[in-house]
Short mmCIF file of N, CA and C in Angstrom, two decimals:
data_model
loop_
_atom_site.label_atom_id
_atom_site.label_comp_id
_atom_site.label_asym_id
_atom_site.label_seq_id
_atom_site.Cartn_x
_atom_site.Cartn_y
_atom_site.Cartn_z
N MET A 1 -9.60 11.02 22.80
CA MET A 1 -9.75 9.79 22.03
C MET A 1 -9.80 10.14 20.54
N VAL A 2 -9.01 9.44 19.75
CA VAL A 2 -8.96 9.67 18.31
C VAL A 2 -10.00 8.78 17.64
N ASN A 3 -10.85 9.39 16.80
CA ASN A 3 -11.83 8.56 16.12
C ASN A 3 -11.23 7.96 14.86
N SER A 4 -11.92 6.97 14.31
CA SER A 4 -11.37 6.22 13.17
C SER A 4 -11.28 7.09 11.91
N ARG A 5 -12.17 8.07 11.76
CA ARG A 5 -12.10 8.96 10.58
C ARG A 5 -10.82 9.78 10.62
N THR A 6 -10.52 10.34 11.79
CA THR A 6 -9.31 11.15 11.93
C THR A 6 -8.08 10.28 11.70
N LYS A 7 -8.08 9.09 12.27
CA LYS A 7 -6.95 8.19 12.10
C LYS A 7 -6.78 7.82 10.63
N GLY A 8 -7.89 7.58 9.93
CA GLY A 8 -7.83 7.26 8.50
C GLY A 8 -7.21 8.38 7.70
N LYS A 9 -7.59 9.62 7.99
CA LYS A 9 -7.02 10.78 7.30
C LYS A 9 -5.52 10.87 7.52
N VAL A 10 -5.09 10.65 8.75
CA VAL A 10 -3.67 10.74 9.08
C VAL A 10 -2.87 9.73 8.25
N PHE A 11 -3.33 8.51 8.20
CA PHE A 11 -2.58 7.48 7.47
C PHE A 11 -2.71 7.63 5.96
N GLU A 12 -3.83 8.10 5.48
CA GLU A 12 -3.95 8.39 4.05
C GLU A 12 -2.95 9.48 3.67
N ASN A 13 -2.84 10.50 4.49
CA ASN A 13 -1.85 11.56 4.24
C ASN A 13 -0.43 11.02 4.32
N TRP A 14 -0.17 10.11 5.26
CA TRP A 14 1.17 9.51 5.42
C TRP A 14 1.56 8.81 4.12
N PHE A 15 0.66 7.99 3.58
CA PHE A 15 0.96 7.28 2.34
C PHE A 15 1.03 8.23 1.15
N ALA A 16 0.12 9.19 1.06
CA ALA A 16 0.12 10.14 -0.06
C ALA A 16 1.45 10.89 -0.12
N LEU A 17 1.97 11.30 1.02
CA LEU A 17 3.25 12.00 1.06
C LEU A 17 4.37 11.14 0.48
N ARG A 18 4.37 9.87 0.78
CA ARG A 18 5.42 8.97 0.30
C ARG A 18 5.23 8.55 -1.15
N LEU A 19 4.01 8.64 -1.64
CA LEU A 19 3.73 8.30 -3.04
C LEU A 19 3.83 9.51 -3.96
N ARG A 20 3.84 10.70 -3.41
CA ARG A 20 3.82 11.93 -4.22
C ARG A 20 5.00 12.05 -5.19
N PRO A 21 6.23 11.61 -4.85
CA PRO A 21 7.29 11.70 -5.85
C PRO A 21 6.99 10.88 -7.12
N LEU A 22 6.18 9.85 -6.99
CA LEU A 22 5.83 9.00 -8.12
C LEU A 22 4.52 9.42 -8.78
N PHE A 23 3.63 9.98 -7.99
CA PHE A 23 2.33 10.46 -8.47
C PHE A 23 2.18 11.90 -7.99
N PRO A 24 2.76 12.86 -8.71
CA PRO A 24 2.80 14.24 -8.21
C PRO A 24 1.43 14.85 -7.89
N GLY A 25 0.39 14.41 -8.55
CA GLY A 25 -0.94 14.98 -8.31
C GLY A 25 -1.78 14.22 -7.30
N ILE A 26 -1.21 13.18 -6.69
CA ILE A 26 -1.99 12.33 -5.78
C ILE A 26 -2.57 13.16 -4.64
N HIS A 27 -3.82 12.87 -4.32
CA HIS A 27 -4.45 13.51 -3.17
C HIS A 27 -5.57 12.61 -2.65
N ARG A 28 -5.91 12.84 -1.40
CA ARG A 28 -6.99 12.08 -0.78
C ARG A 28 -8.27 12.31 -1.56
N ASN A 29 -8.98 11.26 -1.78
CA ASN A 29 -10.21 11.29 -2.56
C ASN A 29 -11.42 11.42 -1.62
N TRP A 30 -11.33 12.35 -0.69
CA TRP A 30 -12.34 12.43 0.37
C TRP A 30 -13.74 12.74 -0.14
N GLN A 31 -13.87 13.51 -1.19
CA GLN A 31 -15.22 13.83 -1.68
C GLN A 31 -15.90 12.60 -2.26
N ALA A 32 -15.19 11.85 -3.09
CA ALA A 32 -15.78 10.65 -3.69
C ALA A 32 -16.01 9.57 -2.63
N GLN A 33 -15.10 9.50 -1.64
CA GLN A 33 -15.28 8.51 -0.59
C GLN A 33 -16.58 8.76 0.16
N ALA A 34 -16.82 10.02 0.48
CA ALA A 34 -18.02 10.36 1.23
C ALA A 34 -19.27 10.12 0.38
N ALA A 35 -19.19 10.44 -0.91
CA ALA A 35 -20.36 10.34 -1.78
C ALA A 35 -20.66 8.90 -2.20
N GLN A 36 -19.65 8.19 -2.68
CA GLN A 36 -19.91 6.83 -3.19
C GLN A 36 -18.91 5.78 -2.76
N GLY A 37 -18.03 6.10 -1.83
CA GLY A 37 -17.10 5.10 -1.31
C GLY A 37 -16.02 4.70 -2.27
N GLY A 38 -15.44 5.65 -3.01
CA GLY A 38 -14.40 5.36 -3.99
C GLY A 38 -13.06 5.01 -3.35
N ALA A 39 -12.06 4.83 -4.20
CA ALA A 39 -10.70 4.54 -3.72
C ALA A 39 -10.21 5.70 -2.87
N ASP A 40 -9.19 5.44 -2.07
CA ASP A 40 -8.71 6.45 -1.12
C ASP A 40 -7.97 7.62 -1.76
N PHE A 41 -7.43 7.43 -2.97
CA PHE A 41 -6.67 8.50 -3.62
C PHE A 41 -7.17 8.76 -5.03
N SER A 42 -6.99 9.99 -5.47
CA SER A 42 -7.18 10.38 -6.87
C SER A 42 -5.81 10.68 -7.45
N GLU A 43 -5.73 10.66 -8.78
CA GLU A 43 -4.50 10.98 -9.50
C GLU A 43 -3.37 9.99 -9.18
N SER A 44 -3.73 8.71 -9.11
CA SER A 44 -2.71 7.67 -8.86
C SER A 44 -2.74 6.61 -9.96
N ASP A 45 -3.28 6.97 -11.13
CA ASP A 45 -3.33 6.01 -12.24
C ASP A 45 -1.93 5.53 -12.59
N PRO A 46 -1.76 4.29 -12.89
CA PRO A 46 -2.75 3.26 -13.16
C PRO A 46 -3.13 2.44 -11.92
N PHE A 47 -2.98 2.98 -10.73
CA PHE A 47 -3.29 2.26 -9.50
C PHE A 47 -4.48 2.87 -8.78
N ASP A 48 -5.25 2.01 -8.14
CA ASP A 48 -6.26 2.41 -7.16
C ASP A 48 -5.76 1.89 -5.82
N PHE A 49 -5.77 2.74 -4.82
CA PHE A 49 -5.25 2.36 -3.50
C PHE A 49 -6.35 2.43 -2.46
N GLU A 50 -6.34 1.49 -1.56
CA GLU A 50 -7.18 1.48 -0.37
C GLU A 50 -6.24 1.39 0.82
N VAL A 51 -6.32 2.36 1.73
CA VAL A 51 -5.43 2.41 2.88
C VAL A 51 -6.12 1.81 4.09
N LYS A 52 -5.42 0.92 4.75
CA LYS A 52 -5.88 0.34 6.01
C LYS A 52 -4.73 0.50 6.99
N ALA A 53 -5.03 1.01 8.17
CA ALA A 53 -3.97 1.23 9.16
C ALA A 53 -4.56 1.14 10.56
N GLY A 54 -3.71 0.81 11.50
CA GLY A 54 -4.12 0.76 12.89
C GLY A 54 -3.92 -0.62 13.48
N LYS A 55 -4.21 -0.74 14.75
CA LYS A 55 -3.99 -1.99 15.48
C LYS A 55 -4.77 -3.16 14.91
N GLY A 56 -5.95 -2.88 14.37
CA GLY A 56 -6.79 -3.94 13.82
C GLY A 56 -6.19 -4.62 12.60
N TYR A 57 -5.19 -4.00 12.00
CA TYR A 57 -4.60 -4.56 10.78
C TYR A 57 -3.23 -5.18 11.03
N LYS A 58 -2.85 -5.28 12.27
CA LYS A 58 -1.58 -5.93 12.61
C LYS A 58 -1.82 -7.44 12.59
N SER A 59 -1.01 -8.13 11.82
CA SER A 59 -1.12 -9.58 11.72
C SER A 59 0.25 -10.21 11.95
N VAL A 60 0.34 -10.96 13.02
CA VAL A 60 1.60 -11.66 13.31
C VAL A 60 1.90 -12.65 12.20
N MET A 61 0.87 -13.27 11.66
CA MET A 61 1.06 -14.26 10.59
C MET A 61 1.64 -13.58 9.35
N VAL A 62 1.05 -12.47 8.92
CA VAL A 62 1.53 -11.77 7.72
C VAL A 62 2.94 -11.25 7.96
N ARG A 63 3.18 -10.65 9.11
CA ARG A 63 4.52 -10.14 9.43
C ARG A 63 5.53 -11.29 9.39
N GLY A 64 5.14 -12.45 9.86
CA GLY A 64 6.01 -13.62 9.82
C GLY A 64 6.37 -14.01 8.40
N TRP A 65 5.40 -13.94 7.49
CA TRP A 65 5.68 -14.25 6.08
C TRP A 65 6.70 -13.27 5.51
N ILE A 66 6.49 -11.99 5.79
CA ILE A 66 7.41 -10.98 5.28
C ILE A 66 8.80 -11.17 5.86
N ASP A 67 8.87 -11.42 7.16
CA ASP A 67 10.17 -11.66 7.80
C ASP A 67 10.85 -12.89 7.19
N GLN A 68 10.07 -13.92 6.88
CA GLN A 68 10.63 -15.14 6.29
C GLN A 68 11.26 -14.86 4.93
N VAL A 69 10.55 -14.16 4.06
CA VAL A 69 11.09 -13.89 2.73
C VAL A 69 12.29 -12.94 2.83
N LYS A 70 12.28 -12.03 3.79
CA LYS A 70 13.43 -11.14 3.98
C LYS A 70 14.66 -11.94 4.42
N MET A 71 14.47 -12.90 5.33
CA MET A 71 15.60 -13.69 5.83
C MET A 71 16.11 -14.69 4.80
N GLU A 72 15.21 -15.29 4.05
CA GLU A 72 15.58 -16.37 3.15
C GLU A 72 15.90 -15.91 1.74
N GLY A 73 15.49 -14.71 1.39
CA GLY A 73 15.71 -14.22 0.03
C GLY A 73 17.10 -13.63 -0.16
N LYS A 74 17.41 -13.35 -1.41
CA LYS A 74 18.70 -12.76 -1.76
C LYS A 74 18.72 -11.27 -1.41
N LYS A 75 19.84 -10.82 -0.91
CA LYS A 75 20.01 -9.41 -0.59
C LYS A 75 19.88 -8.59 -1.89
N GLY A 76 19.15 -7.50 -1.82
CA GLY A 76 18.97 -6.63 -2.98
C GLY A 76 17.77 -6.97 -3.84
N ASN A 77 17.19 -8.16 -3.66
CA ASN A 77 15.99 -8.52 -4.42
C ASN A 77 14.75 -7.91 -3.77
N TYR A 78 13.72 -7.69 -4.58
CA TYR A 78 12.43 -7.29 -4.04
C TYR A 78 11.83 -8.47 -3.29
N LYS A 79 11.16 -8.18 -2.21
CA LYS A 79 10.53 -9.23 -1.40
C LYS A 79 9.02 -9.21 -1.64
N ALA A 80 8.44 -10.38 -1.84
CA ALA A 80 7.00 -10.47 -2.05
C ALA A 80 6.50 -11.81 -1.52
N VAL A 81 5.31 -11.79 -0.94
CA VAL A 81 4.65 -13.00 -0.48
C VAL A 81 3.44 -13.21 -1.38
N LEU A 82 3.35 -14.36 -2.01
CA LEU A 82 2.22 -14.70 -2.87
C LEU A 82 1.25 -15.54 -2.06
N VAL A 83 -0.01 -15.14 -2.00
CA VAL A 83 -1.00 -15.81 -1.16
C VAL A 83 -2.16 -16.27 -2.03
N LYS A 84 -2.55 -17.53 -1.88
CA LYS A 84 -3.70 -18.08 -2.60
C LYS A 84 -4.64 -18.73 -1.58
N PRO A 85 -5.58 -17.93 -1.05
CA PRO A 85 -6.55 -18.51 -0.12
C PRO A 85 -7.45 -19.52 -0.84
N ASP A 86 -7.98 -20.47 -0.11
CA ASP A 86 -8.88 -21.47 -0.67
C ASP A 86 -10.10 -20.80 -1.28
N ARG A 87 -10.33 -21.01 -2.57
CA ARG A 87 -11.49 -20.54 -3.30
C ARG A 87 -11.62 -19.01 -3.33
N GLU A 88 -10.50 -18.33 -3.21
CA GLU A 88 -10.50 -16.87 -3.27
C GLU A 88 -9.42 -16.41 -4.23
N GLU A 89 -9.51 -15.15 -4.62
CA GLU A 89 -8.54 -14.55 -5.53
C GLU A 89 -7.16 -14.46 -4.86
N PRO A 90 -6.10 -14.85 -5.58
CA PRO A 90 -4.76 -14.72 -5.01
C PRO A 90 -4.35 -13.25 -4.88
N TYR A 91 -3.41 -12.98 -4.00
CA TYR A 91 -2.92 -11.62 -3.83
C TYR A 91 -1.45 -11.62 -3.42
N VAL A 92 -0.87 -10.44 -3.43
CA VAL A 92 0.55 -10.25 -3.13
C VAL A 92 0.68 -9.32 -1.93
N ILE A 93 1.60 -9.64 -1.05
CA ILE A 93 1.95 -8.78 0.08
C ILE A 93 3.43 -8.49 -0.06
N MET A 94 3.81 -7.22 0.09
CA MET A 94 5.23 -6.89 0.02
C MET A 94 5.53 -5.70 0.92
N PRO A 95 6.78 -5.57 1.34
CA PRO A 95 7.16 -4.41 2.12
C PRO A 95 6.95 -3.13 1.31
N PHE A 96 6.48 -2.07 1.97
CA PHE A 96 6.17 -0.81 1.30
C PHE A 96 7.39 -0.24 0.59
N ASP A 97 8.57 -0.32 1.19
CA ASP A 97 9.78 0.21 0.55
C ASP A 97 10.07 -0.50 -0.78
N ASP A 98 9.88 -1.82 -0.83
CA ASP A 98 10.08 -2.54 -2.09
C ASP A 98 9.04 -2.11 -3.12
N PHE A 99 7.81 -1.89 -2.68
CA PHE A 99 6.76 -1.43 -3.58
C PHE A 99 7.13 -0.07 -4.17
N ILE A 100 7.61 0.84 -3.33
CA ILE A 100 8.02 2.17 -3.81
C ILE A 100 9.17 2.04 -4.81
N ASP A 101 10.13 1.16 -4.53
CA ASP A 101 11.24 0.95 -5.47
C ASP A 101 10.73 0.44 -6.81
N LEU A 102 9.78 -0.50 -6.79
CA LEU A 102 9.20 -1.01 -8.04
C LEU A 102 8.48 0.09 -8.80
N LEU A 103 7.70 0.89 -8.10
CA LEU A 103 7.01 2.01 -8.75
C LEU A 103 8.00 2.99 -9.36
N ASP A 104 9.06 3.28 -8.62
CA ASP A 104 10.09 4.19 -9.12
C ASP A 104 10.72 3.63 -10.41
N HIS A 105 11.01 2.34 -10.41
CA HIS A 105 11.56 1.67 -11.59
C HIS A 105 10.57 1.76 -12.76
N MET A 106 9.29 1.54 -12.48
CA MET A 106 8.27 1.64 -13.53
C MET A 106 8.20 3.05 -14.09
N LYS A 107 8.27 4.03 -13.22
CA LYS A 107 8.18 5.42 -13.67
C LYS A 107 9.37 5.79 -14.54
N MET A 108 10.57 5.36 -14.14
CA MET A 108 11.78 5.66 -14.92
C MET A 108 11.72 5.02 -16.29
N ASN A 109 11.01 3.89 -16.41
CA ASN A 109 10.92 3.17 -17.68
C ASN A 109 9.61 3.42 -18.41
N GLY A 110 8.87 4.44 -18.01
CA GLY A 110 7.66 4.82 -18.72
C GLY A 110 6.44 3.99 -18.40
N GLY A 111 6.50 3.16 -17.35
CA GLY A 111 5.37 2.31 -17.01
C GLY A 111 4.25 3.04 -16.30
N ILE A 112 4.58 4.16 -15.67
CA ILE A 112 3.54 5.00 -15.04
C ILE A 112 3.88 6.45 -15.29
#
Protein backbone atom coordinates (compact mmCIF):
# COMPACT_ATOMS: atom_id res chain seq x y z
CA MET A 1 0.00 0.00 0.00
CA VAL A 2 1.37 3.41 -1.01
CA ASN A 3 1.02 6.09 1.64
CA SER A 4 0.02 9.66 0.81
CA ARG A 5 3.49 11.07 1.63
CA THR A 6 5.15 8.76 -0.88
CA LYS A 7 2.50 9.53 -3.47
CA GLY A 8 2.97 13.27 -2.88
CA LYS A 9 6.73 12.98 -3.44
CA VAL A 10 6.21 11.07 -6.68
CA PHE A 11 3.88 13.69 -8.14
CA GLU A 12 5.95 16.62 -6.88
CA ASN A 13 8.92 15.07 -8.68
CA TRP A 14 6.76 14.50 -11.80
CA PHE A 15 5.88 18.21 -11.95
CA ALA A 16 9.38 19.41 -11.01
CA LEU A 17 10.85 17.40 -13.89
CA ARG A 18 8.48 19.07 -16.36
CA LEU A 19 9.04 22.54 -14.91
CA ARG A 20 12.85 22.25 -14.76
CA PRO A 21 13.46 23.55 -18.32
CA LEU A 22 11.76 26.79 -17.23
CA PHE A 23 13.04 26.85 -13.64
CA PRO A 24 16.45 25.14 -13.76
CA GLY A 25 16.95 25.27 -9.99
CA ILE A 26 13.47 24.02 -9.03
CA HIS A 27 13.41 21.38 -6.34
CA ARG A 28 11.03 19.94 -3.81
CA ASN A 29 10.79 22.14 -0.76
CA TRP A 30 10.59 19.19 1.61
CA GLN A 31 12.50 20.79 4.48
CA ALA A 32 10.31 23.90 4.66
CA GLN A 33 7.17 21.80 4.14
CA ALA A 34 8.02 19.66 7.13
CA ALA A 35 9.01 22.64 9.29
CA GLN A 36 6.35 25.22 8.47
CA GLY A 37 4.20 23.91 5.62
CA GLY A 38 5.63 26.05 2.81
CA ALA A 39 4.99 25.81 -0.93
CA ASP A 40 5.87 22.52 -2.60
CA PHE A 41 8.83 23.88 -4.59
CA SER A 42 11.78 26.20 -4.09
CA GLU A 43 13.51 28.17 -6.86
CA SER A 44 10.32 28.69 -8.88
CA ASP A 45 10.05 32.49 -8.60
CA PRO A 46 7.90 34.32 -9.47
CA PHE A 47 5.54 31.37 -8.82
CA ASP A 48 4.61 29.41 -5.72
CA PHE A 49 3.22 25.97 -6.53
CA GLU A 50 1.09 23.58 -4.51
CA VAL A 51 0.81 20.09 -6.00
CA LYS A 52 -2.33 18.03 -5.56
CA ALA A 53 -2.61 14.62 -7.20
CA GLY A 54 -4.48 11.37 -6.89
CA LYS A 55 -8.00 10.01 -7.11
CA GLY A 56 -9.33 12.52 -4.59
CA TYR A 57 -8.60 15.37 -6.99
CA LYS A 58 -10.39 13.95 -10.00
CA SER A 59 -13.39 16.11 -10.83
CA VAL A 60 -15.75 15.21 -13.63
CA MET A 61 -17.13 18.74 -13.47
CA VAL A 62 -13.71 20.41 -13.88
CA ARG A 63 -12.69 17.97 -16.62
CA GLY A 64 -15.96 18.80 -18.38
CA TRP A 65 -15.12 22.51 -18.31
CA ILE A 66 -11.69 21.87 -19.79
CA ASP A 67 -13.13 19.57 -22.46
CA GLN A 68 -15.73 22.24 -23.30
CA VAL A 69 -13.18 25.01 -23.85
CA LYS A 70 -10.99 22.62 -25.86
CA MET A 71 -13.92 21.70 -28.14
CA GLU A 72 -15.37 25.19 -28.51
CA GLY A 73 -12.18 27.23 -28.62
CA LYS A 74 -9.97 28.08 -31.57
CA LYS A 75 -7.25 25.62 -32.51
CA GLY A 76 -3.84 26.86 -31.37
CA ASN A 77 -5.20 29.15 -28.64
CA TYR A 78 -4.42 28.63 -24.98
CA LYS A 79 -7.34 27.10 -23.11
CA ALA A 80 -8.44 28.46 -19.74
CA VAL A 81 -11.51 28.17 -17.54
CA LEU A 82 -12.30 31.22 -15.40
CA VAL A 83 -14.17 30.34 -12.20
CA LYS A 84 -15.88 32.75 -9.79
CA PRO A 85 -17.39 30.87 -6.86
CA ASP A 86 -20.04 32.69 -4.83
CA ARG A 87 -18.33 34.98 -2.29
CA GLU A 88 -14.90 33.48 -2.95
CA GLU A 89 -11.78 34.52 -4.83
CA PRO A 90 -11.91 33.78 -8.58
CA TYR A 91 -9.40 31.37 -10.08
CA VAL A 92 -8.21 29.92 -13.36
CA ILE A 93 -8.00 26.29 -14.46
CA MET A 94 -6.04 25.35 -17.56
CA PRO A 95 -4.45 22.31 -19.15
CA PHE A 96 -0.88 21.79 -17.89
CA ASP A 97 0.57 21.79 -21.44
CA ASP A 98 -0.93 25.24 -22.12
CA PHE A 99 0.47 26.47 -18.80
CA ILE A 100 3.94 25.21 -19.76
CA ASP A 101 3.64 26.93 -23.16
CA LEU A 102 2.70 30.22 -21.44
CA LEU A 103 5.63 29.92 -19.04
CA ASP A 104 7.96 29.17 -21.93
CA HIS A 105 6.68 32.28 -23.75
CA MET A 106 7.20 34.36 -20.59
CA LYS A 107 10.73 33.06 -20.18
CA MET A 108 11.65 33.82 -23.81
CA ASN A 109 10.36 37.38 -23.32
CA GLY A 110 12.09 37.99 -19.99
CA GLY A 111 8.98 37.56 -17.84
CA ILE A 112 10.59 34.87 -15.67
